[in-house]
Coordinates of C-alpha atoms and ligand atoms in Angstrom, one line a residue:
Chain Q
M241 CA 10.9 43.0 -30.4
L242 CA 9.7 42.2 -26.6
E243 CA 9.6 45.2 -24.5
L244 CA 9.5 45.6 -20.6
K245 CA 8.6 48.9 -19.1
N246 CA 9.1 48.8 -15.6
V247 CA 8.0 45.8 -14.6
S248 CA 7.4 44.6 -11.3
Y249 CA 6.1 41.3 -9.3
N250 CA 5.3 41.2 -6.0
V251 CA 3.9 37.8 -4.0
D252 CA 1.8 38.3 -0.6
E253 CA 3.4 36.2 2.1
D254 CA 2.7 36.5 5.4
G255 CA 1.0 39.7 5.6
G256 CA 3.9 41.4 4.1
E257 CA 4.3 41.8 0.5
I258 CA 8.1 40.4 -1.2
E259 CA 9.3 41.7 -4.1
I260 CA 10.3 39.5 -6.5
I261 CA 10.9 41.4 -9.7
R262 CA 11.7 45.2 -9.0
N263 CA 10.9 48.2 -12.0
V264 CA 12.7 45.8 -14.6
D265 CA 13.3 48.1 -17.9
L266 CA 14.3 45.6 -20.8
E267 CA 14.6 45.3 -24.6
I268 CA 15.1 42.3 -26.5
G269 CA 15.9 43.5 -30.0
S270 CA 15.2 41.2 -33.2
G271 CA 17.3 38.5 -34.3
K272 CA 18.9 39.0 -31.1
L273 CA 20.1 35.9 -28.5
V274 CA 20.1 37.4 -25.2
V275 CA 21.4 35.4 -22.3
V276 CA 19.8 36.1 -18.7
T277 CA 22.0 35.0 -16.0
G278 CA 22.4 35.6 -12.3
P279 CA 22.4 33.8 -8.8
N280 CA 20.5 31.3 -7.8
G281 CA 16.9 33.2 -6.5
G282 CA 17.6 36.0 -8.5
G283 CA 14.5 35.8 -10.3
K284 CA 15.3 34.5 -13.4
S285 CA 12.1 32.1 -13.9
T286 CA 10.1 34.7 -12.7
L287 CA 10.9 36.9 -15.4
A288 CA 10.7 34.3 -18.0
K289 CA 7.0 33.6 -16.6
L290 CA 6.4 37.0 -17.0
I291 CA 7.2 36.7 -20.6
A292 CA 5.1 33.7 -21.4
G293 CA 2.0 35.1 -19.7
I294 CA 2.3 32.3 -16.7
I295 CA 1.8 35.0 -14.2
K296 CA 1.0 38.7 -14.5
P297 CA 2.9 41.8 -13.3
T298 CA 1.8 43.5 -10.6
E299 CA 3.5 47.0 -11.6
G300 CA 4.4 47.8 -15.8
R301 CA 3.7 46.6 -19.2
I302 CA 5.3 44.0 -21.3
Y303 CA 5.2 44.9 -25.3
F304 CA 5.5 42.2 -28.1
N305 CA 6.1 44.2 -31.6
G306 CA 5.1 47.2 -30.0
E307 CA 1.2 46.1 -28.7
D308 CA 0.5 45.9 -25.3
I309 CA 0.6 42.5 -24.6
T310 CA 0.3 42.8 -20.2
D311 CA -3.2 41.6 -19.8
A312 CA -3.3 38.5 -22.9
G313 CA -3.1 35.3 -21.8
I314 CA -1.0 32.2 -21.8
T315 CA -2.6 30.9 -25.1
E316 CA -2.9 34.2 -27.0
R317 CA 0.7 34.8 -26.3
A318 CA 1.7 31.9 -27.6
Q319 CA -0.3 32.5 -30.7
K320 CA 1.4 35.4 -31.0
G321 CA 4.8 33.9 -31.3
I322 CA 6.3 33.3 -28.0
A323 CA 7.4 30.4 -26.6
F324 CA 9.0 29.0 -23.7
A325 CA 10.7 25.9 -22.4
F326 CA 10.2 25.2 -18.5
Q327 CA 13.2 24.9 -16.3
Q328 CA 11.2 22.1 -14.8
P329 CA 9.3 20.6 -17.7
V330 CA 5.9 19.0 -16.6
R331 CA 4.8 15.4 -17.1
F332 CA 1.9 14.1 -18.6
K333 CA -0.4 10.3 -18.8
G334 CA -0.9 9.0 -22.1
I335 CA 1.2 12.1 -23.4
R336 CA 3.6 10.9 -26.3
V337 CA 6.3 12.5 -27.2
Y338 CA 4.8 13.3 -31.0
D339 CA 1.9 14.1 -29.7
L340 CA 3.7 17.2 -27.7
I341 CA 5.6 18.0 -30.8
R342 CA 2.7 17.9 -33.2
I343 CA 0.7 20.3 -30.9
A344 CA 3.7 22.2 -30.5
S345 CA 3.9 22.8 -34.3
G346 CA 0.2 23.4 -34.7
K347 CA 0.0 21.8 -37.8
R348 CA 0.1 17.8 -39.4
I349 CA 3.0 16.9 -39.0
N350 CA 4.5 13.4 -39.6
T351 CA 6.7 12.1 -37.8
A352 CA 9.5 12.0 -40.1
E353 CA 9.3 15.8 -39.4
A354 CA 8.8 15.4 -35.8
C355 CA 11.5 13.2 -35.5
T356 CA 13.9 16.0 -36.7
Y357 CA 13.1 18.1 -33.6
L358 CA 14.3 15.2 -31.3
S359 CA 17.5 14.7 -33.3
K360 CA 18.3 18.3 -32.8
V361 CA 18.5 17.9 -29.0
G362 CA 20.6 14.3 -29.5
L363 CA 18.0 12.2 -29.3
C364 CA 17.3 9.2 -31.4
A365 CA 14.5 10.1 -32.6
R366 CA 13.3 6.3 -33.1
D367 CA 13.4 5.5 -29.3
Y368 CA 11.1 8.4 -28.1
I369 CA 8.7 9.3 -30.8
N370 CA 6.1 7.3 -29.0
R371 CA 7.6 7.1 -25.5
E372 CA 4.7 8.6 -22.6
I373 CA 6.1 11.7 -21.5
N374 CA 5.5 10.5 -18.0
S375 CA 7.7 9.2 -14.9
S376 CA 9.8 6.4 -17.2
L377 CA 11.4 9.2 -18.5
S378 CA 15.1 10.5 -17.1
G379 CA 15.7 14.1 -16.2
G380 CA 17.7 14.8 -19.2
E381 CA 15.5 12.9 -21.4
L382 CA 12.7 14.6 -20.4
K383 CA 14.7 18.2 -20.8
R384 CA 16.3 18.0 -23.9
I385 CA 12.1 16.7 -24.9
E386 CA 11.2 19.9 -23.7
I387 CA 13.3 21.9 -26.0
A388 CA 12.7 19.6 -29.1
T389 CA 9.1 20.8 -28.7
V390 CA 9.9 24.9 -28.3
L391 CA 12.2 24.1 -31.4
A392 CA 8.8 22.9 -32.9
R393 CA 6.8 25.9 -32.0
N394 CA 9.5 28.0 -34.8
A395 CA 8.6 31.2 -32.6
V396 CA 9.6 34.6 -32.9
L397 CA 10.8 34.5 -29.6
S398 CA 12.1 31.5 -27.9
V399 CA 12.6 31.6 -24.2
F400 CA 14.8 28.4 -22.5
D401 CA 15.0 28.3 -18.7
E402 CA 18.5 26.5 -18.2
P403 CA 18.2 24.6 -21.3
E404 CA 22.0 23.0 -20.1
A405 CA 20.4 21.9 -16.8
G406 CA 20.8 18.0 -16.6
I407 CA 22.1 17.4 -20.2
D408 CA 25.4 16.0 -20.9
L409 CA 28.5 17.4 -22.7
W410 CA 27.8 15.7 -26.1
S411 CA 24.2 17.0 -26.6
F412 CA 25.1 19.9 -24.5
T413 CA 27.6 21.1 -27.4
N414 CA 24.7 20.6 -30.3
L415 CA 22.7 22.4 -28.4
V416 CA 24.6 25.5 -28.6
D417 CA 24.9 24.8 -32.3
V418 CA 21.1 24.4 -32.7
F419 CA 20.5 28.1 -30.9
R420 CA 22.9 29.5 -33.3
K421 CA 21.6 28.4 -36.1
I422 CA 18.4 29.6 -35.3
R423 CA 20.0 32.9 -34.3
E424 CA 22.2 32.9 -38.1
S425 CA 18.7 31.6 -39.8
S426 CA 16.5 34.4 -39.2
E427 CA 16.8 38.4 -38.7
E428 CA 13.0 38.3 -37.2
R429 CA 13.5 35.2 -34.6
S430 CA 14.8 36.2 -31.4
I431 CA 16.1 33.7 -28.7
L432 CA 16.4 34.5 -24.7
I433 CA 17.9 31.8 -23.1
I434 CA 18.1 31.6 -19.1
S435 CA 22.0 30.1 -18.4
H436 CA 24.9 30.0 -16.1
Q437 CA 26.5 28.2 -18.8
E438 CA 29.7 30.3 -20.1
R439 CA 29.6 28.5 -23.9
I440 CA 26.1 30.1 -23.9
L441 CA 27.1 33.1 -22.5
E442 CA 29.7 33.3 -25.1
T443 CA 27.0 32.8 -28.1
A444 CA 25.1 35.5 -26.3
D445 CA 24.7 38.8 -28.5
E446 CA 23.7 40.8 -25.0
I447 CA 23.6 39.6 -21.6
V448 CA 21.4 40.7 -18.7
V449 CA 22.5 40.3 -15.0
L450 CA 19.1 39.7 -12.9
R451 CA 20.3 39.9 -9.2
D452 CA 17.8 40.0 -6.1
G453 CA 14.9 40.9 -8.7
G454 CA 16.5 43.7 -10.8
I455 CA 18.9 44.1 -13.9
G456 CA 22.8 44.1 -12.5
A457 CA 23.8 44.6 -15.4
F458 CA 22.6 44.4 -19.3
G459 CA 24.9 45.2 -22.7
R460 CA 26.9 43.7 -25.0
R461 CA 28.7 40.6 -24.4
E462 CA 31.8 41.9 -25.2
D463 CA 31.5 44.4 -22.1
I464 CA 29.4 42.5 -19.7
L465 CA 31.1 38.9 -20.1
P466 CA 34.9 39.6 -18.8
G467 CA 33.4 41.0 -15.6
L468 CA 31.4 37.4 -15.1
I469 CA 34.4 34.8 -15.9
G470 CA 34.8 33.1 -13.0
T471 CA 32.2 34.0 -10.7
S472 CA 28.8 31.9 -10.2
S473 CA 27.4 33.4 -13.4
A474 CA 29.6 32.1 -15.7
V475 CA 30.3 27.9 -15.0
S476 CA 32.1 26.4 -17.8
A477 CA 30.9 23.0 -18.6
C478 CA 33.8 21.4 -17.9
S479 CA 34.1 22.7 -14.3
R480 CA 31.1 22.1 -13.8
L481 CA 30.8 18.5 -14.6
A482 CA 34.1 18.0 -12.8
S483 CA 32.2 19.4 -9.8
E484 CA 29.8 17.0 -10.2
G485 CA 31.8 14.3 -10.5
R486 CA 30.9 13.1 -14.1
I487 CA 34.2 13.3 -15.1
Chain V
M128 CA -23.9 -6.2 -42.5
V129 CA -27.2 -8.4 -42.0
K130 CA -30.3 -6.0 -41.9
L131 CA -29.1 -3.5 -39.7
D132 CA -30.3 0.2 -39.8
E133 CA -28.1 3.2 -39.8
I134 CA -28.2 4.0 -35.5
Q135 CA -27.3 -0.4 -35.4
K136 CA -24.5 0.0 -37.5
R137 CA -22.8 3.4 -35.8
L138 CA -23.3 0.7 -32.5
M139 CA -21.5 -2.0 -33.8
A140 CA -18.6 0.5 -34.9
E141 CA -18.5 2.0 -31.7
V142 CA -18.7 -1.1 -29.5
A143 CA -16.5 -4.0 -31.7
D144 CA -14.8 -1.5 -34.1
L145 CA -17.3 -3.8 -36.8
H146 CA -17.8 -2.2 -39.6
K147 CA -19.0 -5.0 -42.0
V148 CA -19.4 -8.8 -40.8
P149 CA -16.6 -10.0 -38.3
E150 CA -14.1 -12.8 -39.6
G151 CA -14.2 -15.9 -37.5
A152 CA -17.1 -16.6 -35.0
Y153 CA -19.4 -13.9 -34.1
N154 CA -22.8 -13.7 -32.8
L155 CA -24.9 -10.2 -33.4
R156 CA -27.5 -9.6 -30.9
V157 CA -30.0 -6.7 -31.8
N158 CA -32.5 -5.5 -29.5
G159 CA -32.9 -8.7 -28.0
E160 CA -32.8 -11.3 -31.1
S161 CA -29.7 -12.6 -33.1
A162 CA -29.3 -10.5 -36.3
G163 CA -26.4 -13.1 -37.3
R164 CA -24.0 -15.8 -35.9
Q165 CA -21.5 -17.9 -37.3
S166 CA -19.7 -20.6 -35.6
S167 CA -15.8 -21.7 -37.0
E168 CA -14.5 -24.7 -37.2
N169 CA -13.2 -24.6 -33.6
I170 CA -15.2 -22.1 -32.4
E171 CA -18.6 -23.4 -31.7
I172 CA -22.0 -20.9 -30.8
V173 CA -24.9 -22.2 -29.3
S174 CA -28.0 -20.6 -28.0
K175 CA -28.7 -21.6 -24.3
T176 CA -32.0 -23.6 -23.8
D177 CA -33.1 -22.8 -20.3
V178 CA -32.1 -18.7 -20.2
S179 CA -31.4 -16.3 -23.0
G180 CA -27.6 -16.3 -23.8
L181 CA -25.3 -18.4 -25.5
E182 CA -22.3 -21.1 -24.8
I183 CA -18.8 -20.5 -26.6
H184 CA -17.3 -23.5 -27.3
I185 CA -13.4 -23.2 -27.8
K186 CA -11.6 -26.5 -29.0
P187 CA -8.3 -26.8 -27.2
G188 CA -5.8 -25.5 -28.9
T189 CA -7.4 -23.0 -31.2
K190 CA -4.9 -20.2 -31.5
N191 CA -5.2 -16.8 -33.2
E192 CA -9.0 -16.7 -33.7
S193 CA -11.3 -14.5 -32.4
V194 CA -14.8 -14.6 -31.3
H195 CA -17.3 -11.2 -31.3
I196 CA -20.5 -11.0 -29.7
P197 CA -21.7 -7.2 -29.6
V198 CA -25.2 -6.4 -28.5
V199 CA -27.1 -3.5 -29.5
L200 CA -30.3 -2.1 -28.1
T201 CA -31.9 0.5 -30.0
Q202 CA -35.6 -0.1 -28.8
S203 CA -36.6 2.4 -26.0
G204 CA -37.8 0.6 -22.5
M205 CA -36.2 -2.9 -23.8
K206 CA -34.4 -4.9 -20.7
E207 CA -32.9 -7.9 -20.9
T208 CA -30.3 -10.3 -19.3
V209 CA -28.5 -12.3 -21.1
Y210 CA -26.1 -15.0 -19.5
N211 CA -23.2 -15.8 -21.7
D212 CA -20.3 -18.5 -20.7
F213 CA -17.0 -19.3 -22.8
F214 CA -15.3 -22.5 -22.4
I215 CA -11.6 -22.0 -23.4
G216 CA -10.0 -25.2 -24.2
E217 CA -6.4 -26.0 -23.1
D218 CA -3.8 -24.5 -24.8
S219 CA -5.7 -21.8 -27.1
D220 CA -5.0 -18.2 -27.8
V221 CA -7.9 -16.3 -28.9
L222 CA -9.6 -12.4 -29.1
I223 CA -12.8 -12.6 -28.1
V224 CA -14.8 -9.0 -28.6
A225 CA -17.6 -8.1 -26.8
G226 CA -19.7 -5.1 -25.8
C227 CA -23.2 -2.7 -26.0
G228 CA -24.1 0.1 -27.4
I229 CA -27.6 1.4 -26.4
D230 CA -29.6 4.4 -28.3
N231 CA -32.2 5.6 -26.7
C232 CA -34.3 8.2 -27.9
G233 CA -37.2 7.2 -25.8
E234 CA -38.7 8.2 -22.6
Q235 CA -38.4 4.7 -20.6
D236 CA -35.1 3.1 -19.9
S237 CA -33.1 0.9 -21.8
E238 CA -30.8 -1.8 -19.6
H239 CA -28.9 -4.8 -20.6
D240 CA -27.3 -7.1 -18.0
G241 CA -24.9 -9.4 -19.5
I242 CA -23.8 -11.9 -17.2
H243 CA -20.2 -13.5 -18.2
R244 CA -18.7 -16.6 -17.5
F245 CA -15.3 -17.5 -18.6
F246 CA -14.0 -21.2 -18.0
V247 CA -10.4 -20.5 -19.1
G248 CA -8.3 -24.2 -19.6
K249 CA -5.3 -25.4 -18.5
N250 CA -2.4 -22.6 -20.3
A251 CA -4.8 -20.9 -22.5
R252 CA -4.5 -17.2 -23.3
I253 CA -7.7 -15.0 -23.8
K254 CA -7.3 -11.3 -24.7
Y255 CA -11.1 -10.0 -24.1
V256 CA -12.8 -6.5 -24.9
E257 CA -15.7 -4.8 -24.1
K258 CA -17.0 -1.8 -24.7
H259 CA -19.7 0.0 -23.8
Y260 CA -21.7 2.7 -25.5
G261 CA -24.5 4.8 -25.1
S262 CA -26.5 7.0 -27.1
G263 CA -29.8 9.1 -28.2
T264 CA -31.3 11.9 -27.2
G265 CA -34.5 10.7 -25.1
R266 CA -35.1 10.7 -21.5
G267 CA -35.3 7.2 -21.0
K268 CA -32.0 6.1 -19.4
R269 CA -29.1 4.2 -20.7
I270 CA -28.1 0.9 -18.1
L271 CA -25.0 -1.5 -18.6
N272 CA -24.9 -3.6 -15.5
P273 CA -22.1 -6.0 -16.8
G274 CA -21.3 -9.2 -14.6
T275 CA -18.0 -11.2 -15.7
E276 CA -17.0 -14.4 -13.3
V277 CA -13.4 -15.6 -14.5
Y278 CA -12.2 -19.1 -13.7
Q279 CA -8.7 -19.7 -14.4
E280 CA -7.3 -23.0 -14.7
E281 CA -3.0 -24.0 -14.3
G282 CA -0.9 -21.3 -16.4
S283 CA -3.7 -19.6 -18.3
T284 CA -3.2 -15.8 -18.8
V285 CA -6.8 -13.2 -19.4
E286 CA -6.4 -10.2 -20.3
M287 CA -9.3 -7.7 -19.9
E288 CA -10.2 -3.9 -21.6
M289 CA -12.8 -2.5 -20.3
V290 CA -13.9 0.7 -21.7
Q291 CA -16.8 3.0 -21.0
I292 CA -16.7 6.4 -22.3
K293 CA -19.5 8.2 -23.7
G294 CA -23.4 7.8 -22.9
V295 CA -24.0 5.0 -20.4
D296 CA -26.2 6.2 -17.1
D297 CA -26.1 3.8 -15.0
T298 CA -23.6 0.7 -14.6
V299 CA -22.9 -1.3 -12.6
R300 CA -20.1 -3.6 -12.9
T301 CA -18.8 -6.8 -11.0
T302 CA -15.9 -8.8 -11.6
T303 CA -15.0 -11.7 -9.8
A304 CA -11.7 -14.4 -10.8
E305 CA -10.6 -17.3 -8.7
L306 CA -6.8 -18.1 -10.1
K307 CA -5.3 -21.5 -10.2
E308 CA -1.7 -22.1 -9.8
G309 CA 0.5 -19.5 -12.3
A310 CA -2.3 -18.4 -13.7
K311 CA -2.5 -14.7 -14.6
L312 CA -4.8 -11.9 -14.7
T313 CA -4.2 -8.8 -16.0
V314 CA -7.3 -5.9 -15.9
R315 CA -7.3 -2.3 -18.1
E316 CA -10.3 -0.1 -17.2
R317 CA -10.8 3.0 -18.8
L318 CA -14.0 4.8 -17.8
M319 CA -15.1 8.7 -18.3
T320 CA -18.6 9.6 -16.5
H321 CA -20.9 12.7 -17.3
G322 CA -24.0 14.7 -16.2
S323 CA -25.6 12.8 -13.7
Q324 CA -24.1 9.2 -14.6
N325 CA -23.6 6.7 -12.2
A326 CA -21.0 4.2 -12.2
V327 CA -19.6 1.3 -10.2
S328 CA -17.3 -0.8 -10.2
T329 CA -16.4 -4.0 -8.0
Y330 CA -13.4 -6.5 -8.4
V331 CA -13.0 -9.5 -5.9
I332 CA -9.9 -11.4 -7.0
S333 CA -9.0 -14.4 -6.0
L334 CA -5.4 -15.5 -6.0
N335 CA -5.8 -19.2 -4.8
G336 CA -2.9 -20.8 -6.8
N337 CA 1.3 -20.9 -6.1
G338 CA 2.5 -18.2 -8.3
S339 CA -0.7 -16.9 -9.3
S340 CA -1.0 -13.1 -10.2
A341 CA -3.5 -9.9 -10.7
D342 CA -3.1 -6.6 -11.8
V343 CA -6.0 -3.9 -11.9
V344 CA -5.5 -1.0 -13.2
S345 CA -8.7 1.4 -13.7
R346 CA -8.2 5.5 -15.4
S347 CA -11.1 7.3 -15.0
V348 CA -12.3 10.6 -15.2
A349 CA -15.8 11.6 -13.7
R350 CA -17.3 15.3 -14.8
D351 CA -20.1 17.5 -13.9
D352 CA -22.4 15.9 -11.7
S353 CA -21.3 12.5 -12.5
Y354 CA -20.2 9.9 -9.4
Q355 CA -17.9 6.5 -9.5
K356 CA -17.1 4.1 -7.2
F357 CA -14.3 1.6 -7.7
D358 CA -14.1 -0.9 -5.5
A359 CA -11.4 -3.4 -5.4
R360 CA -10.6 -6.6 -3.5
I361 CA -7.9 -9.1 -3.9
I362 CA -7.5 -12.2 -2.0
G363 CA -4.1 -13.7 -1.2
N364 CA -4.5 -17.4 -0.3
A365 CA -1.3 -18.6 -1.8
P366 CA 2.1 -17.4 -2.7
S367 CA 0.8 -14.8 -5.0
H368 CA 1.0 -11.0 -6.4
G369 CA -1.6 -8.9 -6.6
H370 CA -1.9 -4.9 -7.4
T371 CA -4.8 -2.7 -7.9
E372 CA -4.2 0.6 -9.3
C373 CA -7.0 3.7 -9.6
D374 CA -5.7 6.8 -11.1
S375 CA -8.7 9.2 -11.2
I376 CA -9.5 12.8 -12.6
I377 CA -12.4 14.9 -11.2
M378 CA -13.5 18.2 -13.0
D379 CA -16.8 20.2 -12.6
R380 CA -18.5 18.3 -9.7
G381 CA -17.6 14.9 -9.8
R382 CA -17.5 12.7 -7.1
I383 CA -15.3 9.3 -7.2
L384 CA -14.9 6.8 -4.0
A385 CA -12.0 4.2 -4.4
V386 CA -11.8 1.7 -2.0
P387 CA -8.7 -0.2 -1.6
G388 CA -9.6 -4.0 -0.4
L389 CA -6.6 -5.9 0.3
E390 CA -6.6 -9.8 1.9
A391 CA -3.8 -11.6 2.6
N392 CA -3.9 -14.9 3.9
D393 CA -0.8 -16.2 3.0
L394 CA 2.9 -15.2 4.5
D395 CA 3.8 -15.5 1.0
A396 CA 1.2 -13.1 -0.6
E397 CA 2.4 -9.5 -2.0
L398 CA -0.7 -7.4 -2.3
V399 CA -0.4 -3.9 -3.9
H400 CA -3.1 -0.9 -3.8
E401 CA -2.4 2.6 -5.2
A402 CA -4.9 5.6 -5.4
A403 CA -4.6 9.0 -7.0
I404 CA -7.9 11.1 -7.6
G405 CA -8.1 14.9 -8.3
K406 CA -8.5 17.7 -10.9
I407 CA -6.2 17.8 -14.0
A408 CA -2.7 19.1 -12.6
G409 CA -2.3 23.1 -13.1
D410 CA 0.9 22.8 -14.6
Q411 CA -0.1 20.2 -17.4
L412 CA -2.5 22.8 -18.3
I413 CA -0.1 25.6 -18.7
K414 CA 2.2 23.5 -20.4
L415 CA -0.3 23.1 -23.4
M416 CA -1.3 26.6 -23.3
T417 CA 2.6 27.8 -23.9
L418 CA 2.2 25.3 -26.9
G419 CA -0.7 27.3 -27.9
L420 CA -3.9 25.5 -27.3
S421 CA -7.0 27.0 -25.0
E422 CA -7.2 26.2 -21.5
Q423 CA -10.5 23.8 -22.9
E424 CA -8.3 22.5 -25.7
A425 CA -5.0 21.6 -23.3
E426 CA -8.3 19.8 -21.3
E427 CA -9.5 17.7 -24.2
Q428 CA -5.8 16.9 -24.8
I429 CA -5.1 16.0 -20.7
I430 CA -8.2 13.5 -21.0
N431 CA -7.6 12.0 -24.0
G432 CA -4.1 11.3 -23.2
F433 CA -4.9 10.1 -19.9
L434 CA -8.0 7.6 -21.2
R435 CA -6.1 6.5 -24.1
Ligands
ATP700 N1 4.5 32.5 -5.8 C1 5.9 32.1 -5.2 N2 6.1 33.1 -3.5 C2 7.3 33.5 -2.5 N3 8.3 33.2 -3.5 C3 8.3 33.0 -4.6 C4 7.1 33.0 -5.8 N4 7.6 33.1 -6.6 C5 8.7 32.7 -6.5 N5 9.7 33.4 -5.1 C6 10.6 33.3 -5.2 O1 11.4 35.1 -5.9 C7 12.5 34.2 -6.0 C8 13.2 34.4 -7.6 O2 12.6 33.0 -8.1 P1 12.7 32.4 -9.3 O3 12.6 30.9 -9.3 O4 12.5 33.4 -10.5 O5 14.5 32.5 -9.2 P2 15.7 32.0 -10.6 O6 16.3 33.2 -10.7 O7 15.2 31.2 -11.5 O8 16.4 31.1 -9.6 P3 17.2 29.3 -9.9 O9 18.5 30.3 -10.7 O10 17.7 28.8 -8.9 O11 16.6 29.0 -11.2 C9 13.1 33.1 -5.1 O12 13.8 34.0 -3.8 C10 12.0 32.4 -5.1 O13 11.7 31.6 -3.8
MG701 MG1 14.9 29.6 -12.4

């Protein structure tokens, strides 16, 4: 489905070059749920942006269903079936939740259909469908709307960058179910989730640990997860909430 | 609708949402002449005798009624100045829809300067909607210079919606308002300029009465080589609240000048001005492109939302 071959991403800074992604080889199979984890600044979001086409690799190639998409733009990749939920969702002026879900679905959908996506992320659809996606939304609301729009795309490959961030425990449980259902519903659709959450790591078929821009470990969940438990790459929801003083 | 040709009908639909003769009181002005008028029991429309224009008298206590006074110009080279006075009775609650559409297919400039004065009685409430629209492929310009004067008595409320999205080459809009005790004014302006269009919008709002308030919000987009100036002045002469906001997107070689003007002559006048001008945010474009839109489609969605 998706294959990264020797992908590197460098940026120029103060005359020197810094390597943000280094020689990454990665294959995500059809119907797989892959979780990418690793320390802050490890390069996870950068990897997601490379996959969505928001930035282009300085070296290496990216293949999607056998086709070389390294030079394809954002729109083209989206149309080929790659969806991406941002770590930090974007706010707009005047664009409503319904508008974004309609655009994401790529067809004329009615409000009731649009609402089903909001319900999946635990938002009471009636209250949100006509809200503007502006600064009046809270961080958690915005994040859940972002996830809902990506669900509405029904994409072949959906990439979620830290979907759990800012989301309460109840919605979080629901969310894990949503990912599991997508995973079970189709042999063709794959999901790539960037996450530090144990509960999400537990649902993975495969786990990638990204460290200093390179792949630290990659393999089946059963093989990788035991080595991660207790490290900062696998935080359980309860300990996270406790440390934030929320429970 | 009364003896209107297709272009005139289209303009009526654009500026006043009129697809047929409106309900309630109305006056339709086409190429300098009345093409239909109707007064109602509570709203009387009469022609002025000294200058071109109308007097609209709304009886005290009139509720849930509307007045439509759209203007269309389809004759190239036509220039007119029209004076309309609205006398709005105490405790009434009405909708007033004005608006002007110019279709110019000729070589000469067409111009409509509408001077509207509103005398708003005590505790009366009006919503005033004014849309401007231009079309036609002629080299002659489409020019609109609206002047609006608002005099608000105690406790009155005026809500104005001004929209100019397409086809007007040159506009100088001047709005002045004087508010007495407890009066409230809100203005929502939506403006988009293209080509080498020019639009200037000036407000001078005097908050003279205790507890009066004004809120002026302009959203605008300047594309191509167009130019806009937004000049909003609020003068607080009493304990009052004033807020102006200019939120603009520039594209291509568009230019915008926002001039803040706040004058507090009373210790308890609270006045705020906000202005933001910039191009479309890159992350907004990227987000919509990841949903499958082309860059151009994404721009359109962002602009449409912004001017909604
Ligand atoms: N354009 C850029 N210029 C300079 N440094 C950059 C640029 N983009 C990313 N970086 C750096 O690359 C590193 C990886 O960033 P990235 O956002 O991919 O990390 P991450 O793994 O998603 O971290 P987090 O867990 O905090 O979200 C960081 O150190 C970041 O500061
Ligand atoms: Mg990140």
